[in-house]
JSON list of C-alpha atoms in Angstrom, two decimals:
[
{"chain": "A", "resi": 3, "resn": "UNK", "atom": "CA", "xyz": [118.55, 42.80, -34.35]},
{"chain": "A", "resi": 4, "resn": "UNK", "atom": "CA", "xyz": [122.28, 43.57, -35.18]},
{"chain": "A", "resi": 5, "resn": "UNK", "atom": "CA", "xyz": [124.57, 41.17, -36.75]},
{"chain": "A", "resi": 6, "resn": "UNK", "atom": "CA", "xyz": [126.00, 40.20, -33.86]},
{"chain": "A", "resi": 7, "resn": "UNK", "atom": "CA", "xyz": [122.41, 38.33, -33.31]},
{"chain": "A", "resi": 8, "resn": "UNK", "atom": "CA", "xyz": [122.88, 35.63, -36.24]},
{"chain": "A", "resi": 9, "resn": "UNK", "atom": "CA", "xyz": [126.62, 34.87, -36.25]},
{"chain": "A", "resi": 10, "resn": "UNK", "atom": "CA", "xyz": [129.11, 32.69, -33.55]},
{"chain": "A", "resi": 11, "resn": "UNK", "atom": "CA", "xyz": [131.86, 31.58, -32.91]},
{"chain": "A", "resi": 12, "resn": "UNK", "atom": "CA", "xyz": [134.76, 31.52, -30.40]},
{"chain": "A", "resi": 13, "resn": "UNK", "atom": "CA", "xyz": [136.28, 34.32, -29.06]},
{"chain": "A", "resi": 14, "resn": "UNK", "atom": "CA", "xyz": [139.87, 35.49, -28.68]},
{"chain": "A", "resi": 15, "resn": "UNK", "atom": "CA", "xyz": [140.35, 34.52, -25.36]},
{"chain": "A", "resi": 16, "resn": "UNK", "atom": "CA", "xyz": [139.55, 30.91, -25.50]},
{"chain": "A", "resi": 17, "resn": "UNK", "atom": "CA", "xyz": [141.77, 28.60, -24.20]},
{"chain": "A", "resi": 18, "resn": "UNK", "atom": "CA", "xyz": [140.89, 26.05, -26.70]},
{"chain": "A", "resi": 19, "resn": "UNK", "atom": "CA", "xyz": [140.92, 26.37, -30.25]},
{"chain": "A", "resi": 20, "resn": "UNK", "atom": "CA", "xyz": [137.63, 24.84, -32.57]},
{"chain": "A", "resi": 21, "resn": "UNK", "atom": "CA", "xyz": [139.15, 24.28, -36.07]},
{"chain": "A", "resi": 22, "resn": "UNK", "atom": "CA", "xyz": [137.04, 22.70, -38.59]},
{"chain": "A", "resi": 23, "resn": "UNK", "atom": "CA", "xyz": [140.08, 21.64, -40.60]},
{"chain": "A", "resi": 24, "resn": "UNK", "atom": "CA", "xyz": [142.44, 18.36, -39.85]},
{"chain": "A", "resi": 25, "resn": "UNK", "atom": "CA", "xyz": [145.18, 20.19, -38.96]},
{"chain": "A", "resi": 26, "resn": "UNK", "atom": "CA", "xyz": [146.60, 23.79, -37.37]},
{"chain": "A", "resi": 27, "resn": "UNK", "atom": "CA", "xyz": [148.85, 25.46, -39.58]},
{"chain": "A", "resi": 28, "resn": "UNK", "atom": "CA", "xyz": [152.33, 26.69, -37.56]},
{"chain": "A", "resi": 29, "resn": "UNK", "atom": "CA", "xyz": [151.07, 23.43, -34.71]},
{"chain": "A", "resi": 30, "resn": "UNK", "atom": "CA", "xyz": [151.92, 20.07, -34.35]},
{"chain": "A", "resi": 31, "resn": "UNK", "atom": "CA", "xyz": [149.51, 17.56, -33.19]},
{"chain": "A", "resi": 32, "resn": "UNK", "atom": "CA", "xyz": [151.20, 15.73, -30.02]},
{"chain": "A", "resi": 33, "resn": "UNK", "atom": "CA", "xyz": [148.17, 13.97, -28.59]},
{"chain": "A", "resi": 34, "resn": "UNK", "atom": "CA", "xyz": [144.61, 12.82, -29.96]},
{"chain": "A", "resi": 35, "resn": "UNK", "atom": "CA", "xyz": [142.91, 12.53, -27.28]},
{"chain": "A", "resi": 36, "resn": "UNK", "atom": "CA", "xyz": [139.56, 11.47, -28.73]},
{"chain": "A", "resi": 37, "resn": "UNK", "atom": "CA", "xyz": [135.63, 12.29, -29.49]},
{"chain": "A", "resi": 38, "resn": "UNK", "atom": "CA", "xyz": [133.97, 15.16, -27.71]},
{"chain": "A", "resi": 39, "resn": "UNK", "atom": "CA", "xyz": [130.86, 16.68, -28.26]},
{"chain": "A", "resi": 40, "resn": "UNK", "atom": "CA", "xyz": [128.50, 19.34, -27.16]},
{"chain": "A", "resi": 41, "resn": "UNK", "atom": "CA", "xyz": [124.57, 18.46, -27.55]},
{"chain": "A", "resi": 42, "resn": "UNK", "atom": "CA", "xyz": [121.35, 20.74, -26.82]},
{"chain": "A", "resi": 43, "resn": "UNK", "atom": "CA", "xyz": [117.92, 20.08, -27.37]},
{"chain": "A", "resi": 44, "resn": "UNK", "atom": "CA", "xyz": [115.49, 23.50, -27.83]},
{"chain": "A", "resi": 45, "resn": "UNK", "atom": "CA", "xyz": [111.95, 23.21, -28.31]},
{"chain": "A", "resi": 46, "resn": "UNK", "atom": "CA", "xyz": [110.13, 26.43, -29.88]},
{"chain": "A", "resi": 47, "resn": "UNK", "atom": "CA", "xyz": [107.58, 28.50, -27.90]},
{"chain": "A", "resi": 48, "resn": "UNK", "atom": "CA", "xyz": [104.10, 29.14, -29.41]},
{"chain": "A", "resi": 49, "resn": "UNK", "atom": "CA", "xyz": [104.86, 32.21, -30.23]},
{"chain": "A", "resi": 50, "resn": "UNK", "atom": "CA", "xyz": [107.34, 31.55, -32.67]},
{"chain": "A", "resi": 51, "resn": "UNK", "atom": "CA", "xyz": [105.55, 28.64, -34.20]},
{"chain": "A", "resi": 52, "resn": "UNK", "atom": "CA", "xyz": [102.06, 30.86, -34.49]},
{"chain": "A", "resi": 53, "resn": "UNK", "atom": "CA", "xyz": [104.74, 33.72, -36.26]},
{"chain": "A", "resi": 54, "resn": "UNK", "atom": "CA", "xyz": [106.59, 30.68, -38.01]},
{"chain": "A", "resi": 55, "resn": "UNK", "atom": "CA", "xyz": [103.33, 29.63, -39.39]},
{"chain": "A", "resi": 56, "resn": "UNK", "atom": "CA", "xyz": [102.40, 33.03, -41.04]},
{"chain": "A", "resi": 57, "resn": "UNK", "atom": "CA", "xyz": [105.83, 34.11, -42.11]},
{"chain": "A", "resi": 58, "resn": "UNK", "atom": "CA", "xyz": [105.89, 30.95, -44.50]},
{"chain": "A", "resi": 59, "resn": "UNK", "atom": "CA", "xyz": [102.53, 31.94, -45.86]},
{"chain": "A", "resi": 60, "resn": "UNK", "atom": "CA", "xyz": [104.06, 35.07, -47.31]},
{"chain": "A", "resi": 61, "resn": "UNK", "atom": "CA", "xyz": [107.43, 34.53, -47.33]},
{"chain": "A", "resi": 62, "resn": "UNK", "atom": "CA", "xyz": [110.86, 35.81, -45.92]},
{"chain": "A", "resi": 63, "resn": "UNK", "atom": "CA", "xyz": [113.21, 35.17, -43.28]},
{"chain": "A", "resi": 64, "resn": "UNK", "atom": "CA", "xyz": [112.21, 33.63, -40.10]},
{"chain": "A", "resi": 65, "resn": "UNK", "atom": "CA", "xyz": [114.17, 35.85, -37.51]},
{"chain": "A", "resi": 66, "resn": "UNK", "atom": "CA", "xyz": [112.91, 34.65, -34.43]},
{"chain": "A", "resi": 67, "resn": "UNK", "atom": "CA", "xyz": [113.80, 30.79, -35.50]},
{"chain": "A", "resi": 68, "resn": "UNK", "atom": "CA", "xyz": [116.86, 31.83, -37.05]},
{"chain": "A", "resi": 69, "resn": "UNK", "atom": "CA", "xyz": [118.11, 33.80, -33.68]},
{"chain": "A", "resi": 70, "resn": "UNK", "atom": "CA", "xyz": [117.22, 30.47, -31.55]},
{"chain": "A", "resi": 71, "resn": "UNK", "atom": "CA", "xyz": [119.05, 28.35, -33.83]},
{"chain": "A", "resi": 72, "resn": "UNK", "atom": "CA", "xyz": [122.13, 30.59, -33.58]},
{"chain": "A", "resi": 73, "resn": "UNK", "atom": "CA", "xyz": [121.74, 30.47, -29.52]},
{"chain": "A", "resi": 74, "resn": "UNK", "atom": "CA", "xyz": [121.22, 26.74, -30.15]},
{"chain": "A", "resi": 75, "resn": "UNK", "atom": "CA", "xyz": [124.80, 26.46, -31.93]},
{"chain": "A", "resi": 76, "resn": "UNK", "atom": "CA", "xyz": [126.49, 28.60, -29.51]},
{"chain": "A", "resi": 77, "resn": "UNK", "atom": "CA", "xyz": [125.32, 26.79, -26.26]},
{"chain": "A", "resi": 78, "resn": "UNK", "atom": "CA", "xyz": [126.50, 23.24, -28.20]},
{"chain": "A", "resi": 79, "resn": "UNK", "atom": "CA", "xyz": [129.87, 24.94, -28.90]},
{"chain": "A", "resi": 80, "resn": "UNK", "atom": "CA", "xyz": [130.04, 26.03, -25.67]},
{"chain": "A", "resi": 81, "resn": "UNK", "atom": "CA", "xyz": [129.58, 22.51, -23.76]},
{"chain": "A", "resi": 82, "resn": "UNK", "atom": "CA", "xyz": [132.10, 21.26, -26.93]},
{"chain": "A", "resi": 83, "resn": "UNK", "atom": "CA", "xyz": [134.99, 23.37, -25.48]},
{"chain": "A", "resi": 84, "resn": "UNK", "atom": "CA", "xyz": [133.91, 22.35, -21.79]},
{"chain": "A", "resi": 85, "resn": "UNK", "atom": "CA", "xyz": [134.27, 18.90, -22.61]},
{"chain": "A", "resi": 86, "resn": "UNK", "atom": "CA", "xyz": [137.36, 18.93, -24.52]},
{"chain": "A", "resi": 87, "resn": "UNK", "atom": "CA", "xyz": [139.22, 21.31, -21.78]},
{"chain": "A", "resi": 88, "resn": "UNK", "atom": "CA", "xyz": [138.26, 19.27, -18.81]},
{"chain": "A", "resi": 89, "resn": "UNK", "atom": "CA", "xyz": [139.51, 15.81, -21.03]},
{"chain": "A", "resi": 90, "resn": "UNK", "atom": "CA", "xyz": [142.88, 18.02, -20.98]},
{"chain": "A", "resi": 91, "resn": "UNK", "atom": "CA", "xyz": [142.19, 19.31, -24.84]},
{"chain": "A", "resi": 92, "resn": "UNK", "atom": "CA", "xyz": [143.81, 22.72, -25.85]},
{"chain": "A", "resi": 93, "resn": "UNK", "atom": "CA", "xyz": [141.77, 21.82, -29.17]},
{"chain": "A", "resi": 94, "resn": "UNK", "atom": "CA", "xyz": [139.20, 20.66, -30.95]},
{"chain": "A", "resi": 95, "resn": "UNK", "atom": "CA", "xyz": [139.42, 19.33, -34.72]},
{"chain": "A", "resi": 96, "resn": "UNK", "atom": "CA", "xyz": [137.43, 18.70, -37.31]},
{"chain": "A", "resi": 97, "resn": "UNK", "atom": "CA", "xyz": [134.32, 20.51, -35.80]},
{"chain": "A", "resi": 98, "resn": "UNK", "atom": "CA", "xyz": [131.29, 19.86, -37.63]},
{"chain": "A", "resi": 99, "resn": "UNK", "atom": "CA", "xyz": [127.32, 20.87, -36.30]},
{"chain": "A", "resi": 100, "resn": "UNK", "atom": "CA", "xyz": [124.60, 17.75, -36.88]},
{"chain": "A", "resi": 101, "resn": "UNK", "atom": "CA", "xyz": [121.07, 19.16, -36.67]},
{"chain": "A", "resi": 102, "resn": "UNK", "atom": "CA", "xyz": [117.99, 16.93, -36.40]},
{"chain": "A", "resi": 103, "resn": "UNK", "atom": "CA", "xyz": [114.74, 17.22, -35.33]},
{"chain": "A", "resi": 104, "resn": "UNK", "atom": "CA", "xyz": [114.06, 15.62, -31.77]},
{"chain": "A", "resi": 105, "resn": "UNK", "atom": "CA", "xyz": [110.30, 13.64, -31.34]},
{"chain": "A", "resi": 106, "resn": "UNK", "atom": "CA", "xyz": [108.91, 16.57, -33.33]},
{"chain": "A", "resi": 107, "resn": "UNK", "atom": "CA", "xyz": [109.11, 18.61, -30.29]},
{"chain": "A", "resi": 108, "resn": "UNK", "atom": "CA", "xyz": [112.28, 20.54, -30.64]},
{"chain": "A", "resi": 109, "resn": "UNK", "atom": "CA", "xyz": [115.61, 20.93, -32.72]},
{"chain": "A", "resi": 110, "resn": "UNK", "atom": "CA", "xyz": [118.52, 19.05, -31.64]},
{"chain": "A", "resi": 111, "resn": "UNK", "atom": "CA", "xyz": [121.97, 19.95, -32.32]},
{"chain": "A", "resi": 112, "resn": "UNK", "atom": "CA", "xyz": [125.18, 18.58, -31.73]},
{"chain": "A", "resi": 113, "resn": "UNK", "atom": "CA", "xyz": [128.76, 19.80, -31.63]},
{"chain": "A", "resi": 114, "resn": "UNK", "atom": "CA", "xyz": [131.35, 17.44, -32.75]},
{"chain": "A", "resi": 115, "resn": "UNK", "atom": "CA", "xyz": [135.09, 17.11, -33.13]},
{"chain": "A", "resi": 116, "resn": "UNK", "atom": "CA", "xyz": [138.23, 15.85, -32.10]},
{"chain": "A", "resi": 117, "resn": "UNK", "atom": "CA", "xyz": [139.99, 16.94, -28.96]},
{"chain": "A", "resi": 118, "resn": "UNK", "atom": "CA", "xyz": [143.59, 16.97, -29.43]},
{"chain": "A", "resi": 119, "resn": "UNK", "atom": "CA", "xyz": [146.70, 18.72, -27.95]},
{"chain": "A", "resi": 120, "resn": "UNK", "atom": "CA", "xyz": [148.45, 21.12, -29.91]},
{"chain": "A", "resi": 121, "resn": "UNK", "atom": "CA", "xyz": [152.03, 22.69, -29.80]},
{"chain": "A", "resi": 122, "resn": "UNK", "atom": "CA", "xyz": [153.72, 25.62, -31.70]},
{"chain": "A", "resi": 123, "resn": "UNK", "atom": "CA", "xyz": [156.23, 24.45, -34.40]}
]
């Protein structure tokens, strides 16, 4: 696996910008538009629990898990940018990830932030 396998993120062509900070440096805020979020729920095959199980007798990085949770952030950013672009957003700020465990079946994650519209200064 490459490191393109455990990293995210947006790309350069997005029409809406995911900024974890309060503000855009060089923008203006002209509209809060409100809450948004993106949520997934994953649930891990047998195979990676049976691997799970005897990588954490021995020790070391759980690659399998750790390449699920990455797709697991990236779909919830994904439906984070949906929701904010079709509430009119060109922006999303304050993004944060929650992760929790969901009925001991899966891993939940969620996607937060505030959509907002942002202008050039």
């Amino acid at each position: 696996m490459g490191i393109e396998d455990y990293g995210g993120g947006q790309t350069t062509q997005s029409d809406v910008l995911v900024v974890t900070t309060n503000d855009v440096p060089g923008h203006q805020v002209t509209q809060v538009i409100g809450e948004v979020f993106g949520l997934t729920v994953r649930s891990r095959h047998l195979g990676s629990q049976i691997g799970a199980g005897l990588k954490s007798m021995i020790g070391g990085e759980l690659k399998g898990l750790t390449k699920t949770l990455v797709e697991t952030r990236n779909q919830a950013m994904e439906r984070l940018v949906e929701q904010a672009r079709a509430r009119g957003a060109n922006a999303v700020l304050m993004m944060r990830f929650d992760v929790s465990e969901a009925a001991d079946v899966g891993t939940e994650v969620c996607a937060y932030g505030t959509a907002a519209v942002i202008s050039r200064v």
